[in-house]
PDB file of C-alpha atoms in Angstrom:
ATOM      1  CA  UNK A   6     231.460 154.462 155.818  1.00  0.00           C
ATOM      2  CA  UNK A   7     231.228 150.723 155.264  1.00  0.00           C
ATOM      3  CA  UNK A   8     227.614 150.607 156.334  1.00  0.00           C
ATOM      4  CA  UNK A   9     226.717 153.466 154.004  1.00  0.00           C
ATOM      5  CA  UNK A  10     228.388 151.736 151.089  1.00  0.00           C
ATOM      6  CA  UNK A  11     226.303 148.599 151.663  1.00  0.00           C
ATOM      7  CA  UNK A  12     223.152 150.648 151.885  1.00  0.00           C
ATOM      8  CA  UNK A  13     223.932 152.453 148.665  1.00  0.00           C
ATOM      9  CA  UNK A  14     224.485 149.196 146.771  1.00  0.00           C
ATOM     10  CA  UNK A  15     221.201 147.806 148.064  1.00  0.00           C
ATOM     11  CA  UNK A  16     219.347 150.912 146.954  1.00  0.00           C
ATOM     12  CA  UNK A  17     220.900 150.718 143.518  1.00  0.00           C
ATOM     13  CA  UNK A  18     219.911 147.046 143.144  1.00  0.00           C
ATOM     14  CA  UNK A  19     216.374 147.862 144.238  1.00  0.00           C
ATOM     15  CA  UNK A  20     216.121 150.543 141.596  1.00  0.00           C
ATOM     16  CA  UNK A  21     217.413 148.208 138.879  1.00  0.00           C
ATOM     17  CA  UNK A  22     215.136 145.287 139.755  1.00  0.00           C
ATOM     18  CA  UNK A  23     211.925 146.763 138.303  1.00  0.00           C
ATOM     19  CA  UNK A  24     213.753 147.365 135.010  1.00  0.00           C
ATOM     20  CA  UNK A  25     214.756 143.723 134.813  1.00  0.00           C
ATOM     21  CA  UNK A  26     211.185 142.666 135.391  1.00  0.00           C
ATOM     22  CA  UNK A  27     209.869 144.985 132.683  1.00  0.00           C
ATOM     23  CA  UNK A  28     212.495 143.736 130.242  1.00  0.00           C
ATOM     24  CA  UNK A  29     211.518 140.129 130.926  1.00  0.00           C
ATOM     25  CA  UNK A  30     207.823 140.830 130.578  1.00  0.00           C
ATOM     26  CA  UNK A  31     208.429 142.734 127.356  1.00  0.00           C
ATOM     27  CA  UNK A  32     210.463 139.895 125.884  1.00  0.00           C
ATOM     28  CA  UNK A  33     207.714 137.441 126.785  1.00  0.00           C
ATOM     29  CA  UNK A  34     205.073 139.600 125.085  1.00  0.00           C
ATOM     30  CA  UNK A  35     207.201 139.840 121.950  1.00  0.00           C
ATOM     31  CA  UNK A  36     207.550 136.054 121.824  1.00  0.00           C
ATOM     32  CA  UNK A  37     203.792 135.559 122.328  1.00  0.00           C
ATOM     33  CA  UNK A  38     202.856 138.080 119.627  1.00  0.00           C
ATOM     34  CA  UNK A  39     205.353 136.490 117.222  1.00  0.00           C
ATOM     35  CA  UNK A  40     203.818 133.045 117.809  1.00  0.00           C
ATOM     36  CA  UNK A  41     200.297 134.397 117.219  1.00  0.00           C
ATOM     37  CA  UNK A  42     201.409 136.081 114.002  1.00  0.00           C
ATOM     38  CA  UNK A  43     202.994 132.851 112.679  1.00  0.00           C
ATOM     39  CA  UNK A  44     199.883 130.788 113.434  1.00  0.00           C
ATOM     40  CA  UNK A  45     197.588 133.386 111.838  1.00  0.00           C
ATOM     41  CA  UNK A  46     199.612 133.766 108.648  1.00  0.00           C
ATOM     42  CA  UNK A  47     199.800 130.005 108.226  1.00  0.00           C
ATOM     43  CA  UNK A  48     196.058 129.415 108.749  1.00  0.00           C
ATOM     44  CA  UNK A  49     194.796 132.247 106.500  1.00  0.00           C
ATOM     45  CA  UNK A  50     195.866 130.646 103.156  1.00  0.00           C
ATOM     46  CA  UNK A  51     194.217 127.378 104.188  1.00  0.00           C
ATOM     47  CA  UNK A  52     191.018 129.226 105.036  1.00  0.00           C
ATOM     48  CA  UNK A  53     191.130 131.071 101.719  1.00  0.00           C
ATOM     49  CA  UNK A  54     191.771 127.804  99.873  1.00  0.00           C
ATOM     50  CA  UNK A  55     188.609 126.248 101.284  1.00  0.00           C
ATOM     51  CA  UNK A  56     186.412 129.169 100.212  1.00  0.00           C
ATOM     52  CA  UNK A  57     186.531 128.472  96.428  1.00  0.00           C
ATOM     53  CA  UNK A  58     185.786 124.807  97.092  1.00  0.00           C
ATOM     54  CA  UNK A  59     182.752 125.765  99.138  1.00  0.00           C
ATOM     55  CA  UNK A  60     181.594 128.152  96.441  1.00  0.00           C
ATOM     56  CA  UNK A  61     182.196 125.524  93.766  1.00  0.00           C
ATOM     57  CA  UNK A  62     179.636 123.233  95.376  1.00  0.00           C
ATOM     58  CA  UNK A  63     176.857 125.797  94.925  1.00  0.00           C
ATOM     59  CA  UNK A  64     176.478 125.401  91.111  1.00  0.00           C
ATOM     60  CA  UNK A  65     176.503 121.630  91.505  1.00  0.00           C
ATOM     61  CA  UNK A  66     173.743 121.843  94.093  1.00  0.00           C
ATOM     62  CA  UNK A  67     171.702 124.095  91.850  1.00  0.00           C
ATOM     63  CA  UNK A  68     172.238 121.753  88.911  1.00  0.00           C
ATOM     64  CA  UNK A  69     170.537 118.928  90.761  1.00  0.00           C
ATOM     65  CA  UNK A  70     167.357 120.923  91.358  1.00  0.00           C
ATOM     66  CA  UNK A  71     164.417 119.573  89.328  1.00  0.00           C
ATOM     67  CA  UNK A  72     163.391 121.598  86.309  1.00  0.00           C
ATOM     68  CA  UNK A  73     160.010 123.261  86.460  1.00  0.00           C
ATOM     69  CA  UNK A  74     157.362 122.382  83.896  1.00  0.00           C
ATOM     70  CA  UNK A  75     154.197 124.066  82.677  1.00  0.00           C
ATOM     71  CA  UNK A  76     151.173 123.643  84.961  1.00  0.00           C
ATOM     72  CA  UNK A  77     148.900 120.818  83.898  1.00  0.00           C
ATOM     73  CA  UNK A  78     151.474 119.263  81.602  1.00  0.00           C
ATOM     74  CA  UNK A  79     151.679 116.037  83.577  1.00  0.00           C
ATOM     75  CA  UNK A  80     155.471 116.095  83.476  1.00  0.00           C
ATOM     76  CA  UNK A  81     158.539 118.014  82.461  1.00  0.00           C
ATOM     77  CA  UNK A  82     159.021 118.467  78.708  1.00  0.00           C
ATOM     78  CA  UNK A  83     161.420 115.877  77.290  1.00  0.00           C
ATOM     79  CA  UNK A  84     164.557 117.028  75.555  1.00  0.00           C
ATOM     80  CA  UNK A  85     165.149 116.220  71.882  1.00  0.00           C
ATOM     81  CA  UNK A  86     168.202 116.785  69.669  1.00  0.00           C
ATOM     82  CA  UNK A  87     168.287 120.197  67.997  1.00  0.00           C
ATOM     83  CA  UNK A  88     168.094 118.672  64.511  1.00  0.00           C
ATOM     84  CA  UNK A  89     164.956 116.740  65.414  1.00  0.00           C
ATOM     85  CA  UNK A  90     163.339 119.784  67.011  1.00  0.00           C
ATOM     86  CA  UNK A  91     164.050 121.879  63.899  1.00  0.00           C
ATOM     87  CA  UNK A  92     162.109 119.674  61.489  1.00  0.00           C
ATOM     88  CA  UNK A  93     159.317 118.625  63.838  1.00  0.00           C
ATOM     89  CA  UNK A  94     160.489 115.039  64.366  1.00  0.00           C
ATOM     90  CA  UNK A  95     159.715 113.637  67.810  1.00  0.00           C
ATOM     91  CA  UNK A  96     161.906 111.310  69.889  1.00  0.00           C
ATOM     92  CA  UNK A  97     161.140 107.592  69.812  1.00  0.00           C
ATOM     93  CA  UNK A  98     162.005 107.032  73.462  1.00  0.00           C
ATOM     94  CA  UNK A  99     159.905 109.764  75.076  1.00  0.00           C
ATOM     95  CA  UNK A 100     156.219 110.633  75.047  1.00  0.00           C
ATOM     96  CA  UNK A 101     155.315 114.217  74.153  1.00  0.00           C
ATOM     97  CA  UNK A 102     152.083 115.785  75.392  1.00  0.00           C
ATOM     98  CA  UNK A 103     150.126 118.720  73.952  1.00  0.00           C
ATOM     99  CA  UNK A 104     151.641 120.834  76.750  1.00  0.00           C
ATOM    100  CA  UNK A 105     155.265 120.266  75.735  1.00  0.00           C
ATOM    101  CA  UNK A 106     155.518 123.557  73.887  1.00  0.00           C
ATOM    102  CA  UNK A 107     159.324 123.593  73.926  1.00  0.00           C
ATOM    103  CA  UNK A 108     159.117 121.066  71.102  1.00  0.00           C
ATOM    104  CA  UNK A 109     158.849 122.577  67.654  1.00  0.00           C
ATOM    105  CA  UNK A 110     156.259 119.987  66.607  1.00  0.00           C
ATOM    106  CA  UNK A 111     153.934 121.296  69.323  1.00  0.00           C
ATOM    107  CA  UNK A 112     154.989 124.947  69.496  1.00  0.00           C
ATOM    108  CA  UNK A 113     154.460 125.554  65.761  1.00  0.00           C
ATOM    109  CA  UNK A 114     150.948 124.163  65.638  1.00  0.00           C
ATOM    110  CA  UNK A 115     148.241 126.639  64.715  1.00  0.00           C
ATOM    111  CA  UNK A 116     147.386 128.503  67.939  1.00  0.00           C
ATOM    112  CA  UNK A 117     143.680 127.728  67.714  1.00  0.00           C
ATOM    113  CA  UNK A 118     144.390 124.049  67.081  1.00  0.00           C
ATOM    114  CA  UNK A 119     146.840 123.808  69.972  1.00  0.00           C
ATOM    115  CA  UNK A 120     144.434 125.516  72.354  1.00  0.00           C
ATOM    116  CA  UNK A 121     141.620 123.129  71.380  1.00  0.00           C
ATOM    117  CA  UNK A 122     143.828 120.040  71.789  1.00  0.00           C
ATOM    118  CA  UNK A 123     145.052 121.234  75.196  1.00  0.00           C
ATOM    119  CA  UNK A 124     141.498 121.842  76.406  1.00  0.00           C
ATOM    120  CA  UNK A 125     140.437 118.402  75.195  1.00  0.00           C
ATOM    121  CA  UNK A 126     143.502 116.825  76.847  1.00  0.00           C
ATOM    122  CA  UNK A 127     142.597 118.366  80.232  1.00  0.00           C
ATOM    123  CA  UNK A 128     139.038 117.081  80.024  1.00  0.00           C
ATOM    124  CA  UNK A 129     140.152 113.646  78.844  1.00  0.00           C
ATOM    125  CA  UNK A 130     142.505 113.426  81.818  1.00  0.00           C
ATOM    126  CA  UNK A 131     139.473 113.712  84.082  1.00  0.00           C
ATOM    127  CA  UNK A 132     138.256 110.517  82.431  1.00  0.00           C
ATOM    128  CA  UNK A 133     141.606 108.807  82.968  1.00  0.00           C
ATOM    129  CA  UNK A 134     142.770 109.329  79.367  1.00  0.00           C
ATOM    130  CA  UNK A 135     146.185 110.792  78.559  1.00  0.00           C
ATOM    131  CA  UNK A 136     146.916 112.417  75.194  1.00  0.00           C
ATOM    132  CA  UNK A 137     150.258 111.817  73.475  1.00  0.00           C
ATOM    133  CA  UNK A 138     151.283 113.836  70.429  1.00  0.00           C
ATOM    134  CA  UNK A 139     152.689 111.389  67.893  1.00  0.00           C
ATOM    135  CA  UNK A 140     153.148 114.056  65.224  1.00  0.00           C
ATOM    136  CA  UNK A 141     152.430 117.745  64.928  1.00  0.00           C
ATOM    137  CA  UNK A 142     153.997 120.465  62.815  1.00  0.00           C
ATOM    138  CA  UNK A 143     156.481 119.135  60.251  1.00  0.00           C
ATOM    139  CA  UNK A 144     158.973 120.868  58.016  1.00  0.00           C
ATOM    140  CA  UNK A 145     158.689 120.291  54.278  1.00  0.00           C
ATOM    141  CA  UNK A 146     161.904 118.279  54.409  1.00  0.00           C
ATOM    142  CA  UNK A 147     160.548 116.032  57.133  1.00  0.00           C
ATOM    143  CA  UNK A 148     157.297 115.531  55.225  1.00  0.00           C
ATOM    144  CA  UNK A 149     159.230 114.634  52.089  1.00  0.00           C
ATOM    145  CA  UNK A 150     161.240 112.021  53.999  1.00  0.00           C
ATOM    146  CA  UNK A 151     158.009 110.494  55.323  1.00  0.00           C
ATOM    147  CA  UNK A 152     156.630 110.361  51.779  1.00  0.00           C
ATOM    148  CA  UNK A 153     159.767 108.633  50.502  1.00  0.00           C
ATOM    149  CA  UNK A 154     159.590 106.134  53.349  1.00  0.00           C
ATOM    150  CA  UNK A 155     155.931 105.520  52.460  1.00  0.00           C
ATOM    151  CA  UNK A 156     156.830 104.863  48.827  1.00  0.00           C
ATOM    152  CA  UNK A 157     159.466 102.360  49.914  1.00  0.00           C
ATOM    153  CA  UNK A 158     157.036 100.708  52.332  1.00  0.00           C
ATOM    154  CA  UNK A 159     153.970 100.517  50.079  1.00  0.00           C
ATOM    155  CA  UNK A 160     155.760 100.135  46.742  1.00  0.00           C
ATOM    156  CA  UNK A 161     154.352 103.134  44.885  1.00  0.00           C
ATOM    157  CA  UNK A 162     153.598 106.842  45.226  1.00  0.00           C
ATOM    158  CA  UNK A 163     149.909 106.212  44.627  1.00  0.00           C
ATOM    159  CA  UNK A 164     149.637 103.753  47.515  1.00  0.00           C
ATOM    160  CA  UNK A 165     151.861 105.852  49.797  1.00  0.00           C
ATOM    161  CA  UNK A 166     149.637 108.895  49.179  1.00  0.00           C
ATOM    162  CA  UNK A 167     146.781 107.137  50.966  1.00  0.00           C
ATOM    163  CA  UNK A 168     148.734 107.593  54.205  1.00  0.00           C
ATOM    164  CA  UNK A 169     151.245 110.386  53.565  1.00  0.00           C
ATOM    165  CA  UNK A 170     150.584 113.616  51.741  1.00  0.00           C
ATOM    166  CA  UNK A 171     153.089 115.573  49.696  1.00  0.00           C
ATOM    167  CA  UNK A 172     154.811 118.536  51.367  1.00  0.00           C
ATOM    168  CA  UNK A 173     152.722 120.886  49.242  1.00  0.00           C
ATOM    169  CA  UNK A 174     149.411 119.417  50.435  1.00  0.00           C
ATOM    170  CA  UNK A 175     150.152 118.168  53.941  1.00  0.00           C
ATOM    171  CA  UNK A 176     148.263 120.067  56.644  1.00  0.00           C
ATOM    172  CA  UNK A 177     151.013 119.075  59.067  1.00  0.00           C
ATOM    173  CA  UNK A 178     153.423 121.364  57.207  1.00  0.00           C
ATOM    174  CA  UNK A 179     151.096 124.294  57.847  1.00  0.00           C
ATOM    175  CA  UNK A 180     150.563 123.384  61.511  1.00  0.00           C
ATOM    176  CA  UNK A 181     146.899 122.625  60.891  1.00  0.00           C
ATOM    177  CA  UNK A 182     146.938 118.935  61.857  1.00  0.00           C
ATOM    178  CA  UNK A 183     147.955 116.873  64.859  1.00  0.00           C
ATOM    179  CA  UNK A 184     148.262 113.121  65.355  1.00  0.00           C
ATOM    180  CA  UNK A 185     147.172 111.872  68.785  1.00  0.00           C
ATOM    181  CA  UNK A 186     147.713 108.547  70.546  1.00  0.00           C
ATOM    182  CA  UNK A 187     147.279 106.043  72.043  1.00  0.00           C
ATOM    183  CA  UNK A 188     144.161 104.301  70.752  1.00  0.00           C
ATOM    184  CA  UNK A 189     142.000 105.068  73.802  1.00  0.00           C
ATOM    185  CA  UNK A 190     142.812 108.765  73.373  1.00  0.00           C
ATOM    186  CA  UNK A 191     141.840 108.578  69.696  1.00  0.00           C
ATOM    187  CA  UNK A 192     138.564 106.882  70.577  1.00  0.00           C
ATOM    188  CA  UNK A 193     137.830 109.550  73.216  1.00  0.00           C
ATOM    189  CA  UNK A 194     138.619 112.356  70.778  1.00  0.00           C
ATOM    190  CA  UNK A 195     136.539 110.852  67.984  1.00  0.00           C
ATOM    191  CA  UNK A 196     133.542 110.727  70.327  1.00  0.00           C
ATOM    192  CA  UNK A 197     134.098 114.099  72.038  1.00  0.00           C
ATOM    193  CA  UNK A 198     136.293 116.126  69.707  1.00  0.00           C
ATOM    194  CA  UNK A 199     133.491 118.119  68.087  1.00  0.00           C
ATOM    195  CA  UNK A 200     132.921 119.886  71.426  1.00  0.00           C
ATOM    196  CA  UNK A 201     136.302 121.532  70.808  1.00  0.00           C
ATOM    197  CA  UNK A 202     136.014 121.777  67.019  1.00  0.00           C
ATOM    198  CA  UNK A 203     138.338 118.782  66.530  1.00  0.00           C
ATOM    199  CA  UNK A 204     137.456 116.187  63.922  1.00  0.00           C
ATOM    200  CA  UNK A 205     138.879 112.947  62.562  1.00  0.00           C
ATOM    201  CA  UNK A 206     139.841 113.712  58.973  1.00  0.00           C
ATOM    202  CA  UNK A 207     140.627 110.328  57.374  1.00  0.00           C
ATOM    203  CA  UNK A 208     138.780 107.077  57.908  1.00  0.00           C
ATOM    204  CA  UNK A 209     142.041 105.104  57.727  1.00  0.00           C
ATOM    205  CA  UNK A 210     143.804 107.373  60.266  1.00  0.00           C
ATOM    206  CA  UNK A 211     141.925 107.484  63.546  1.00  0.00           C
ATOM    207  CA  UNK A 212     144.824 109.494  65.037  1.00  0.00           C
ATOM    208  CA  UNK A 213     144.739 112.479  62.637  1.00  0.00           C
ATOM    209  CA  UNK A 214     142.701 115.511  63.805  1.00  0.00           C
ATOM    210  CA  UNK A 215     142.082 119.000  62.503  1.00  0.00           C
ATOM    211  CA  UNK A 216     139.828 121.939  63.363  1.00  0.00           C
ATOM    212  CA  UNK A 217     136.974 121.377  60.915  1.00  0.00           C
ATOM    213  CA  UNK A 218     134.017 122.813  62.835  1.00  0.00           C
ATOM    214  CA  UNK A 219     133.281 125.385  65.487  1.00  0.00           C
ATOM    215  CA  UNK A 220     133.278 124.193  69.124  1.00  0.00           C
ATOM    216  CA  UNK A 221     130.047 122.284  69.719  1.00  0.00           C
ATOM    217  CA  UNK A 222     129.409 121.942  65.986  1.00  0.00           C
ATOM    218  CA  UNK A 223     129.121 118.841  63.822  1.00  0.00           C
ATOM    219  CA  UNK A 224     132.163 117.267  62.198  1.00  0.00           C
ATOM    220  CA  UNK A 225     131.998 116.441  58.502  1.00  0.00           C
ATOM    221  CA  UNK A 226     132.271 112.808  57.533  1.00  0.00           C
ATOM    222  CA  UNK A 227     135.891 111.610  57.255  1.00  0.00           C
ATOM    223  CA  UNK A 228     137.546 111.138  53.875  1.00  0.00           C
ATOM    224  CA  UNK A 229     138.578 107.637  52.862  1.00  0.00           C
ATOM    225  CA  UNK A 230     142.288 108.446  53.077  1.00  0.00           C
ATOM    226  CA  UNK A 231     144.878 111.200  52.623  1.00  0.00           C
ATOM    227  CA  UNK A 232     144.666 110.893  48.851  1.00  0.00           C
ATOM    228  CA  UNK A 233     141.019 112.021  49.060  1.00  0.00           C
TER     229      UNK A 233
END
């Protein structure tokens, strides 16, 4: 009887042992899964927080990309204040070419005139000459200001009219005239402009050109001044 009792207790312990092992393993798994969950939940907000910052750098990177410019322009069009662009005034600190068509002074030139000046500018570049537009289309208000400045400078309307026309008569107001610089560009255009129909209009303004003949034709002799 005593031996059987010992045997029975041993058998019972043997049966219970696997249960203890399973319970221990299960508890360990629960602890491991809990630790993984805590780490994951803590790291996810940080990961999400970095995403907007990464996305925010994209616009800044795009903003630094160089702006494209029209082919053959020789450079990107310069920016001018809206008020200046509206009346045809050009900036004092930047040079504007005949290809800078985002500027009102260039964009509102007569289409035939602009095309002729651009063709001449391309050919002049082959000779090492660069055209700069010093004045193009002007609003009536801008032309009137120039006339008033001329009167102040020269002392009378009569004298000012030799260099600045009235808004009613100025070909700049109608987009039919363009002033070109510097001097070497003017000299080139005086000698070669007739091939494009471009002619010097006034003897006292070597920079002022208009379409006064057909391409390849003969330019008329220049007038003495803007007053005629």
